CSV table of C-alpha atoms and ligand atoms in Angstrom, one decimal:
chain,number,residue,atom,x,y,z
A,1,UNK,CA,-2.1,29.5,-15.7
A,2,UNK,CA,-3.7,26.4,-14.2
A,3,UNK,CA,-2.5,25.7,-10.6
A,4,UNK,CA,-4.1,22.8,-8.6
A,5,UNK,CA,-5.8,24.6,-5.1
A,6,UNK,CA,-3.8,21.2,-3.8
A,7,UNK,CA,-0.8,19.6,-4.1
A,8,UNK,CA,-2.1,16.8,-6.5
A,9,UNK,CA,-0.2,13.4,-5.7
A,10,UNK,CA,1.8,11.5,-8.8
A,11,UNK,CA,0.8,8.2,-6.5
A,12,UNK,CA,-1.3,7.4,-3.8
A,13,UNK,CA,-2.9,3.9,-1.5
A,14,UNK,CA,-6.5,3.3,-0.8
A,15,UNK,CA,-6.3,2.7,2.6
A,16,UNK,CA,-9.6,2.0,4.2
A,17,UNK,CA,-10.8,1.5,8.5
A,18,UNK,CA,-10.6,-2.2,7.1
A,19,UNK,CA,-6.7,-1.8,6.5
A,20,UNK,CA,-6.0,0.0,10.3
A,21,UNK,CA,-8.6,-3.0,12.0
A,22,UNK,CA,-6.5,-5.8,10.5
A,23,UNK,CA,-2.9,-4.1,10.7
A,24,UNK,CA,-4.0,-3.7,14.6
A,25,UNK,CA,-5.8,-7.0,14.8
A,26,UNK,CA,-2.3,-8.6,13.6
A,27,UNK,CA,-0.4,-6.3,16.7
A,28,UNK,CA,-2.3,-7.5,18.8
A,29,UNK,CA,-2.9,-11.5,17.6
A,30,UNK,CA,-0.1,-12.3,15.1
A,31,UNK,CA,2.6,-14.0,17.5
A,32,UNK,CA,3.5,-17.7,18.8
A,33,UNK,CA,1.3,-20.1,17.3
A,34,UNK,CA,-0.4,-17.2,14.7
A,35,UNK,CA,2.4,-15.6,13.6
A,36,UNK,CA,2.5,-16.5,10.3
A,37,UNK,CA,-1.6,-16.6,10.2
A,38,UNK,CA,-2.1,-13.3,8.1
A,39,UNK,CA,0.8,-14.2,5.8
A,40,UNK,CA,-0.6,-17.4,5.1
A,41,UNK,CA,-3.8,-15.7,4.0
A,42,UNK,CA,-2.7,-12.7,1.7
A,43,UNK,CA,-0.7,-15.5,0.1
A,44,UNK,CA,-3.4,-17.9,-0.4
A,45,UNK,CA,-6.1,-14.8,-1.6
A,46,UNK,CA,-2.9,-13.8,-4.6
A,47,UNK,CA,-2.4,-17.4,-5.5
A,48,UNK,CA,-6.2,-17.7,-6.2
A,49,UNK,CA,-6.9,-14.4,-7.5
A,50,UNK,CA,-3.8,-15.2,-10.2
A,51,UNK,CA,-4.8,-18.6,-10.3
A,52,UNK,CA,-1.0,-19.6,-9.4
A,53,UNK,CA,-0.5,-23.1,-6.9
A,54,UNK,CA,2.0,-21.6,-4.6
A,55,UNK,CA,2.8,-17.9,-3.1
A,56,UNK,CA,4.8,-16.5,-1.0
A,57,UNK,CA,5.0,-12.9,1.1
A,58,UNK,CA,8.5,-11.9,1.4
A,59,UNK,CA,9.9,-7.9,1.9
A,60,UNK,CA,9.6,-6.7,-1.5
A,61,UNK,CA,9.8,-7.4,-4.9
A,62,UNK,CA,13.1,-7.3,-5.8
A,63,UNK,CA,13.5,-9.9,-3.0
A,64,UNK,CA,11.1,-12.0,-4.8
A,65,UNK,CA,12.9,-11.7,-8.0
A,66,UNK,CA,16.7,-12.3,-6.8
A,67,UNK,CA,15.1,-15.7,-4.6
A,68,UNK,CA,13.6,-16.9,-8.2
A,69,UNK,CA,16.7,-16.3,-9.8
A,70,UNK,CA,19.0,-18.1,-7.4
A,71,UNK,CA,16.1,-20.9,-6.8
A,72,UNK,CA,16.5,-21.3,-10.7
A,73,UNK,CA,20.7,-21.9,-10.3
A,74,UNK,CA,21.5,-18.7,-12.6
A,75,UNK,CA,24.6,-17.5,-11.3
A,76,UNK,CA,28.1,-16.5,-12.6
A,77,UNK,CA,28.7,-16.9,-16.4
A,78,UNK,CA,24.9,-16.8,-16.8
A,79,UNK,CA,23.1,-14.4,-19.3
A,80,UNK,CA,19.8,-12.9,-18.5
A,81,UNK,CA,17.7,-11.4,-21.2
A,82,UNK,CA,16.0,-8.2,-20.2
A,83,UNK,CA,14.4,-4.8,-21.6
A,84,UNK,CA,15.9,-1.7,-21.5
A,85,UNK,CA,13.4,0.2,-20.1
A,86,UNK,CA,12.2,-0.8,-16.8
A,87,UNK,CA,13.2,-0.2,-13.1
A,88,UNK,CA,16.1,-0.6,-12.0
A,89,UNK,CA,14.8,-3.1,-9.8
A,90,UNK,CA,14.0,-5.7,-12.3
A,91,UNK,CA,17.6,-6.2,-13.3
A,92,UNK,CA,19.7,-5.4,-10.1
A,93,UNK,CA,19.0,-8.7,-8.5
A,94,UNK,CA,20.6,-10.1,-11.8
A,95,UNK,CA,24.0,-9.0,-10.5
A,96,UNK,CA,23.3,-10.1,-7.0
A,97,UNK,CA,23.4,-13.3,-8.1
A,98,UNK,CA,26.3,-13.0,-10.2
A,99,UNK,CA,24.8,-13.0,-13.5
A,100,UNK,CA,25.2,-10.2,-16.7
A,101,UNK,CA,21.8,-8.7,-17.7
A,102,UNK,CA,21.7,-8.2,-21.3
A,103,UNK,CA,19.2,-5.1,-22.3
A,104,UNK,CA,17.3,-5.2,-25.2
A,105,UNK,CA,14.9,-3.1,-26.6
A,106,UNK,CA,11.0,-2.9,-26.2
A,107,UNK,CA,7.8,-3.0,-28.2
A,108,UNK,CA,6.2,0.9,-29.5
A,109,UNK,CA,3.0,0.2,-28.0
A,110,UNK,CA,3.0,-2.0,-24.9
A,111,UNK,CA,6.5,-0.4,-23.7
A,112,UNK,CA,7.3,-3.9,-22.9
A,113,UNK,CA,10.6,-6.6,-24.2
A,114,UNK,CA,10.3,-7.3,-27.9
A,115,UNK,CA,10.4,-10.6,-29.1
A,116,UNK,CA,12.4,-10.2,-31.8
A,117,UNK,CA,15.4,-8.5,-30.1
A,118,UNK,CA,14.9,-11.1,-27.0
A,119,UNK,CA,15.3,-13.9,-29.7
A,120,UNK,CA,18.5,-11.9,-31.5
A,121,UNK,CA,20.2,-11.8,-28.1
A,122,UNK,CA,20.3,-15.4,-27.0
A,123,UNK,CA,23.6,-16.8,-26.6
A,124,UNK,CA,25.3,-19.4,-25.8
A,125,UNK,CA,25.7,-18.1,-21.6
A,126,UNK,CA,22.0,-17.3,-22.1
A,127,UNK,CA,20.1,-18.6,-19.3
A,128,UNK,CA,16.3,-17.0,-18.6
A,129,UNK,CA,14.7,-13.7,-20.1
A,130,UNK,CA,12.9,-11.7,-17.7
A,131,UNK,CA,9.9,-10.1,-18.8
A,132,UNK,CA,8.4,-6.8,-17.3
A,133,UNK,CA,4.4,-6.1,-17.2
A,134,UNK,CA,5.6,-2.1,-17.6
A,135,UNK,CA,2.6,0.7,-16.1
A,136,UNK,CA,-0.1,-2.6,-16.1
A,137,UNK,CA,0.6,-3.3,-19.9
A,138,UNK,CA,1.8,-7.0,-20.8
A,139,UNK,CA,4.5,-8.6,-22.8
A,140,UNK,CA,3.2,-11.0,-25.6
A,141,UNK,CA,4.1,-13.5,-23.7
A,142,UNK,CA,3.1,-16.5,-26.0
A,143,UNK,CA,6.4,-15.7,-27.9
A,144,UNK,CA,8.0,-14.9,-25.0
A,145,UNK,CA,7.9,-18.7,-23.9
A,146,UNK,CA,8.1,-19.8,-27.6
A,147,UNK,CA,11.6,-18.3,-27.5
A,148,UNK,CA,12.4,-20.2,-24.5
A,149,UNK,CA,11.0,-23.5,-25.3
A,150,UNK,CA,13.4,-23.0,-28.1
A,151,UNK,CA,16.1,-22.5,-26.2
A,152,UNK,CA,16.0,-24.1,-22.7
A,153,UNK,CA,15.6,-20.8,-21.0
A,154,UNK,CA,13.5,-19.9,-18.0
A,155,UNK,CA,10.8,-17.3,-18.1
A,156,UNK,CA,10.6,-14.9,-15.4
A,157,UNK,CA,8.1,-12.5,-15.1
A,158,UNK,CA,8.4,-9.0,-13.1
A,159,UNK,CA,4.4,-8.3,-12.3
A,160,UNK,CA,5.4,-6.1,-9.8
A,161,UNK,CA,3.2,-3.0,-11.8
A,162,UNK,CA,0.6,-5.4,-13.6
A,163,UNK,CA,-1.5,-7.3,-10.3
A,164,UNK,CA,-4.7,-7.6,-12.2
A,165,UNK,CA,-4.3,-7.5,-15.8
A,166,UNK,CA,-4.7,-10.3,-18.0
A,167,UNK,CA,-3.7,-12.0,-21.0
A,168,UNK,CA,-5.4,-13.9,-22.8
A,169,UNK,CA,-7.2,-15.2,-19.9
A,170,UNK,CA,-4.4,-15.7,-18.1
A,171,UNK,CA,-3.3,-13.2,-14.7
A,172,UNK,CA,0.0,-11.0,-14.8
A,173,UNK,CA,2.0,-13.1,-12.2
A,174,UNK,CA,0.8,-16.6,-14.0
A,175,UNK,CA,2.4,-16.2,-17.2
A,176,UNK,CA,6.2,-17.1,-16.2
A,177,UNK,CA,7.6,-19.8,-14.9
A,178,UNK,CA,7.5,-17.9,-11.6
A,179,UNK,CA,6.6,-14.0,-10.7
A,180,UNK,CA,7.4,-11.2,-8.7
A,181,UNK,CA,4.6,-8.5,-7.0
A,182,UNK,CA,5.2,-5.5,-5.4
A,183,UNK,CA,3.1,-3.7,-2.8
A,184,UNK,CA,5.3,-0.7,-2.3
A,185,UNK,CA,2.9,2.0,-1.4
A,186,UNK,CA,2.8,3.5,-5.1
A,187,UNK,CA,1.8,0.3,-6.4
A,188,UNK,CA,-1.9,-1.0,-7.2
A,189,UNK,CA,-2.3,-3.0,-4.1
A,190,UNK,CA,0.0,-2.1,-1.2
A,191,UNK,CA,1.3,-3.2,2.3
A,192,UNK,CA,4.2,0.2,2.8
A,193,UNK,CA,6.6,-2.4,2.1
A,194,UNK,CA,6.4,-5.7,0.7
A,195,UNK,CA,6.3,-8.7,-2.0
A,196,UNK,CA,5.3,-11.9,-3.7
A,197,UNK,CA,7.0,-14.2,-4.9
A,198,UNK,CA,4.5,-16.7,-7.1
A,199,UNK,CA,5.1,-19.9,-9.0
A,200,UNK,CA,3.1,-23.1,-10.3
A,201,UNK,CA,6.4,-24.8,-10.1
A,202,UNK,CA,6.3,-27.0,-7.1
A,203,UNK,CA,10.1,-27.8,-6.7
A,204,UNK,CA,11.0,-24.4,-7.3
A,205,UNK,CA,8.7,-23.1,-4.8
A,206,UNK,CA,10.2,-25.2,-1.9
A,207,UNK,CA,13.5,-23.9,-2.9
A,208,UNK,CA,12.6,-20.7,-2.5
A,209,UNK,CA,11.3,-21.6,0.6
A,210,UNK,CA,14.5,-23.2,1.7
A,211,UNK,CA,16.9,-19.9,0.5
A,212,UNK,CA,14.8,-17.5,1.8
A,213,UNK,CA,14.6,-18.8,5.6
A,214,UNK,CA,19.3,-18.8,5.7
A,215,UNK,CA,18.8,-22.2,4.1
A,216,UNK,CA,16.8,-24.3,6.3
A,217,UNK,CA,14.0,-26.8,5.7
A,218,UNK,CA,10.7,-24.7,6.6
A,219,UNK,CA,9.5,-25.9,9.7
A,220,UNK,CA,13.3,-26.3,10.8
A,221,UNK,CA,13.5,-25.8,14.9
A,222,UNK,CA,17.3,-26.9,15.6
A,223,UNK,CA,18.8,-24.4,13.4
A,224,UNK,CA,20.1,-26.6,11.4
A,225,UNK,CA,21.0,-24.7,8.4
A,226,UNK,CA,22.6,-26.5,5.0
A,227,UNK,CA,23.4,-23.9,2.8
A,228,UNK,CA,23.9,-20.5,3.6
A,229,UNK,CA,20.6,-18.5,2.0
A,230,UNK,CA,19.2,-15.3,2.6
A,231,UNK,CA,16.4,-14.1,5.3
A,232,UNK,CA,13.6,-12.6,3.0
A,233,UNK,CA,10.6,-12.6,5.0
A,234,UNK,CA,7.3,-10.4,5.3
A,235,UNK,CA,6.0,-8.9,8.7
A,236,UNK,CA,2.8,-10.0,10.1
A,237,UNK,CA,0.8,-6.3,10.1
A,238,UNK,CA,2.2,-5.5,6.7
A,239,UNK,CA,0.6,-8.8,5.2
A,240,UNK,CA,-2.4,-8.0,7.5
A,241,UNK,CA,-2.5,-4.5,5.2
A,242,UNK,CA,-2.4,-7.3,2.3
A,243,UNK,CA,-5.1,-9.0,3.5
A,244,UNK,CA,-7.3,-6.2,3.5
A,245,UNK,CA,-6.7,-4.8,0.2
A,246,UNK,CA,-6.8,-8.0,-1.4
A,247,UNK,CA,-10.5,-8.3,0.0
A,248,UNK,CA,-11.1,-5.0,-2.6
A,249,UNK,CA,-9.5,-6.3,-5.3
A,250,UNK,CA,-11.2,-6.1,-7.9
A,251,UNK,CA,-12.5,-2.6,-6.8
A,252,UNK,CA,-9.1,-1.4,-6.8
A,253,UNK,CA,-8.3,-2.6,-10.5
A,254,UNK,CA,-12.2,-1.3,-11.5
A,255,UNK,CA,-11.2,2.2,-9.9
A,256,UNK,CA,-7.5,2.4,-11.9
A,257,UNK,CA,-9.6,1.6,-14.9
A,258,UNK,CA,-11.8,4.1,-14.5
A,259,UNK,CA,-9.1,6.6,-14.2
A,260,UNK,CA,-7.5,5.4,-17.0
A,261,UNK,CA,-10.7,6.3,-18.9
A,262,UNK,CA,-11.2,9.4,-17.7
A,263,UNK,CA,-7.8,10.4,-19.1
A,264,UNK,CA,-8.4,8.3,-22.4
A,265,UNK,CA,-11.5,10.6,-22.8
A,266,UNK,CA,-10.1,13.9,-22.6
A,267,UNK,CA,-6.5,12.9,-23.9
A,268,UNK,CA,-6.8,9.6,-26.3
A,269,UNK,CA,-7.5,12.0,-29.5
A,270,UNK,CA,-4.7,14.8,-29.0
A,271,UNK,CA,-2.4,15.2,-31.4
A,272,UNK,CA,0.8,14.1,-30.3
A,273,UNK,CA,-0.3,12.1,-27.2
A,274,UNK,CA,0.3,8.4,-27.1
A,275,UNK,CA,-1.0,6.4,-24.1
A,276,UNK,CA,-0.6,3.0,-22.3
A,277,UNK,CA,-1.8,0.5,-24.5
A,278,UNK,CA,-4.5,-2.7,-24.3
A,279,UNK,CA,-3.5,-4.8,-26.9
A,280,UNK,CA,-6.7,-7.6,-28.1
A,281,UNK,CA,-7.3,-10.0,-25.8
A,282,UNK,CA,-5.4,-8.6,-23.2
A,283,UNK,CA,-6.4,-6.5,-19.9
A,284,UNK,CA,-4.5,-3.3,-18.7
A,285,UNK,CA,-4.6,-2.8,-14.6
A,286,UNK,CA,-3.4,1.1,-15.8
A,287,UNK,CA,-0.9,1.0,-12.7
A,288,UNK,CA,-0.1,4.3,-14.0
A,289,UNK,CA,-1.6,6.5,-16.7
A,290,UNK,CA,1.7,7.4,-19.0
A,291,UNK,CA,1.6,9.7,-22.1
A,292,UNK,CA,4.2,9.9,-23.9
A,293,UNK,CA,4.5,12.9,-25.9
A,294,UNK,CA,5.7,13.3,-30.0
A,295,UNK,CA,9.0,14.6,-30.6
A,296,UNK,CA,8.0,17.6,-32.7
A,297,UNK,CA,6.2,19.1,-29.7
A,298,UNK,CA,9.9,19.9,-27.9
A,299,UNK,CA,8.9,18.7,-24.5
A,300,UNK,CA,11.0,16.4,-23.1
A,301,UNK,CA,9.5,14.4,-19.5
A,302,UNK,CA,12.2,17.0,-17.4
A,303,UNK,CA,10.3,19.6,-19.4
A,304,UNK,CA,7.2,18.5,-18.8
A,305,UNK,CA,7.0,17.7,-15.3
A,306,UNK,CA,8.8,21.0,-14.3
A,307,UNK,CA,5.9,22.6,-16.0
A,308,UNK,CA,3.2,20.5,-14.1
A,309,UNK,CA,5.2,21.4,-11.0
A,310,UNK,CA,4.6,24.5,-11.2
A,311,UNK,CA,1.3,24.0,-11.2
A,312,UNK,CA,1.5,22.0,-8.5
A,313,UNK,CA,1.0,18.9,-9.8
A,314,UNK,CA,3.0,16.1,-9.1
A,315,UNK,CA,4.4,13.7,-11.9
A,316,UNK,CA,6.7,11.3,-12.9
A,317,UNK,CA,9.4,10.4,-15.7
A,318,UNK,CA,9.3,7.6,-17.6
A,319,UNK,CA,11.7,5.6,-16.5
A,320,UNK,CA,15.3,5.8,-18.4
A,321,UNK,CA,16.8,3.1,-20.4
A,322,UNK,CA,18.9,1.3,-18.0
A,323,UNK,CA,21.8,1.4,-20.8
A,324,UNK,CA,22.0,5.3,-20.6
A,325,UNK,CA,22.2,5.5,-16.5
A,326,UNK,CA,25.4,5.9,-14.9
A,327,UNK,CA,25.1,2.5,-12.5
A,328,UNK,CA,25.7,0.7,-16.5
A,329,UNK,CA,28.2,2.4,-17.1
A,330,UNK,CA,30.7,-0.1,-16.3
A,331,UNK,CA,28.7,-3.4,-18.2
A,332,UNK,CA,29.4,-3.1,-22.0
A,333,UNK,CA,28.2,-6.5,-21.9
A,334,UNK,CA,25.0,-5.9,-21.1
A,335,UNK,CA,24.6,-3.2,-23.2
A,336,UNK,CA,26.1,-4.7,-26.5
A,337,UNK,CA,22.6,-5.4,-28.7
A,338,UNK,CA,21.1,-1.5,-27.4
A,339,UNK,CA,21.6,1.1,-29.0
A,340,UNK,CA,20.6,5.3,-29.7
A,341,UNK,CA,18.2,4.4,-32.2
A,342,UNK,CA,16.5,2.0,-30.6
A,343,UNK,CA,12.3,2.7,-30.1
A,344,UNK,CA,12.9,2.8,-26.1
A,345,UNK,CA,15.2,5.7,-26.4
A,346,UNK,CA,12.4,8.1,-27.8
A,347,UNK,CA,9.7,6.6,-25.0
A,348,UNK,CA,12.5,7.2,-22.7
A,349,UNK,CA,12.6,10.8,-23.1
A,350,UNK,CA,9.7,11.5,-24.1
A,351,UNK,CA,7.0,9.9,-21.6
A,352,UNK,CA,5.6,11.2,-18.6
A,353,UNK,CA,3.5,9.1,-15.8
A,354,UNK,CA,0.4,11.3,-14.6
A,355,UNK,CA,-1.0,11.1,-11.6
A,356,UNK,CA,-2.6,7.9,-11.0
A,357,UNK,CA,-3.1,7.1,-7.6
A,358,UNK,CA,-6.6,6.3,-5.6
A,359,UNK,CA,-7.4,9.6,-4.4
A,360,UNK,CA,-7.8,10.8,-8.1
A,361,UNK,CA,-11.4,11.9,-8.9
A,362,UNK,CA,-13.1,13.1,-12.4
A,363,UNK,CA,-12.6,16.3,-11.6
A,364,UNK,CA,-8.9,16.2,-10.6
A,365,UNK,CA,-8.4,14.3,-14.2
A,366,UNK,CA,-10.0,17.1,-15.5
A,367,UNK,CA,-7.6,19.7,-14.1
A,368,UNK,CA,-4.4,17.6,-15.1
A,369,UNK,CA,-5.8,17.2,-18.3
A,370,UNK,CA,-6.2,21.0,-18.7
A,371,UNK,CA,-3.0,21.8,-17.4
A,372,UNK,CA,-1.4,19.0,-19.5
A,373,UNK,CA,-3.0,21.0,-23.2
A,374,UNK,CA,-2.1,24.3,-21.3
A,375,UNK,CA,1.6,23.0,-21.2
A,376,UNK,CA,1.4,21.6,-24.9
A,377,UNK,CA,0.1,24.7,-26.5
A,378,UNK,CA,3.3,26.7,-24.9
A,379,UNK,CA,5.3,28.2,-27.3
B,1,PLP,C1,8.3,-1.5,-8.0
B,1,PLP,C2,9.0,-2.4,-9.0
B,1,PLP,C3,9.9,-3.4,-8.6
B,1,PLP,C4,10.4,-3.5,-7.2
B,1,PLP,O1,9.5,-3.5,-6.2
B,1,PLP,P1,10.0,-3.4,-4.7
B,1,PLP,O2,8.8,-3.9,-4.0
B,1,PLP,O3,10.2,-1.9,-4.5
B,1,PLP,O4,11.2,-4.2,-4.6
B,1,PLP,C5,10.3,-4.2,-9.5
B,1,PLP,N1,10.0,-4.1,-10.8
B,1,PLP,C6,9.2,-3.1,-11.3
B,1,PLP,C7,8.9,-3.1,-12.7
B,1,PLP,C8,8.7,-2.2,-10.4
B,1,PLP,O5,7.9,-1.2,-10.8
């Protein structure tokens, strides 16, 4: 049996002396009159590099999301449209505001909402549809806005996984009416913790500004504050990490392609083996090299990543449809137009995330991609 000599990671940062100097430099200089210096920066370097007007560094992603949902007014009686298969986080910050999600299936190859069963499920309480850039790939996002044009909806796009891929010429993070990044430390670029919040949307951006500050006018030094909002702000040393890795960019998104292809070489034509998609005229960051496996070979993700434990390899499900997890069990609203036949539900068993992160080499694809054929030819 293959076993890695190491512990091979599922996930992993590249974290440079660049990162340390300007985590330390912002220890050391990011107070009084500096302290929001380094956040101003890593939020001008996204904005440009996404070709957005306005950013914003706040604790994480899901903080980004549930300020773009309450800076959009959804709130109790609302409907949100999203997929079914996704983190939890895209669809929590739903409730916080008050609102139902509604789940709804995905595409086969993209893993991401499908148009079709986005535009079945608007009703009349129907309010935005958040779309989800799942593993890097990218929701077709030209009917996406069709459907809400259509309908008066708002378009919110979860970019959390997808900083760097494109479609159609267009970023992940400029393709809703406002976006959400992550830079938790599995993602493509992180800061440990942290978030972006991006929009074009000028009036919607000083909102967010406003609820995200205990609703107060930015700037405000009397405490005078006229709504009650939230406090959603990022530390100066963790958008000092931002900084830094921002400055790599685009050798960060080169390297996850390149690892991406190393995998596609030794993987793309085995039998039973599907993996992330790129769709024409789209690019895929590959935040995480997936494969989902066929059926007939009787390997379910548990299956599958108890056998690559044991070769001490680390690895990752898929994630579940949100319909079958216990924290839904209570919302047969949001789960009326899902169902067990539904294409999700075979991804969702059947798809495994290999290890992906920075650290990976040629040779250590090679090894997981040995062990991965060792695991399929079990009887
Ligand atoms: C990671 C992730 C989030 C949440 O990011 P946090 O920074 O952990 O809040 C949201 N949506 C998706 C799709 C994610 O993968």
């Amino acid at each position: 049996m293959i076993v890695a000599p190491q512990r091979i990671p599922v996930a992993a940062p590249s974290i440079t002396e660049r990162e340390a100097e300007l985590a330390a430099d912002a220890a050391r200089t990011a107070w009084r009159e500096n302290h929001y210096a380094y956040n101003a920066r890593f939020e001008r370097m996204l904005a440009d590099y996404i070709g957005v007007a306005h950013a914003v560094t706040v604790p994480h992603a899901t903080a980004a999301l549930h300020l773009a949902l309450a800076a959009l007014g959804i709130g109790p009686g609302d409907e949100v449209i999203a997929p079914d298969l996704t983190w939890i986080a895209s669809v929590a910050p739903i409730t916080y505001v008050g609102a139902e999600p509604v789940l709804v299936d995905i595409l086969p190859d993209t893993w991401c909402l499908d148009p079709d069963a986005v535009e079945a499920a608007v009703g009349p309480r129907t309010k935005a549809i958040m779309g989800v850039d799942l593993y890097g790939s990218i929701c077709d996002w030209d009917r996406l806005r069709q459907i809400a044009d259509r309908h008066g909806l708002a378009l919110i796009e979860d970019a959390a996984e997808a900083l760097g891929s494109v479609y159609r010429g267009r970023k992940a993070g400029a393709l809703g009416r406002v976006s959400a990044f992550s830079f938790h430390g599995s993602k493509t670029v992180v800061t440990g913790e942290g978030g972006m919040l991006a929009t074009d949307d000028k009036a919607l951006f000083d909102r967010v500004l406003f609820l995200r500050d205990h609703g107060r006018k930015p700037g405000d030094r009397f405490f005078q504050n006229s709504e009650i909002g939230f406090k959603y702000r990022m530390s100066a040393v963790q958008a000092a990490l931002g900084v830094a890795q921002m400055e790599r960019i685009d050798t960060l998104i080169a390297y996850k392609r390149a690892i991406f292809g190393w995998y596609r070489d030794r993987l793309g034509s085995v039998n039973g083996i599907t993996l992330n998609a790129e769709p024409r005229d789209t690019v895929n960051s590959y935040w995480m090299v997936t494969a989902v496996l066929d059926p007939s070979l009787g390997l379910d993700k548990f299956a599958v990543m108890a056998e690559f434990d044991r070769r001490n390899i680390d690895s990752r499900p898929i994630f579940s449809r949100l319909s079958t997890l216990t924290a839904f069990d209570d919302r047969p609203i949001s789960k009326r137009f899902v169902s067990p036949t539904d294409r999700g539900a075979s991804i969702a068993q059947y798809g495994v995330n290999l290890p992906s992160g920075y650290n990976m080499t040629e040779e250590l694809v090679d090894l997981v991609c040995a062990a991965l054929r060792e695991i399929l030819e079990k009887p």
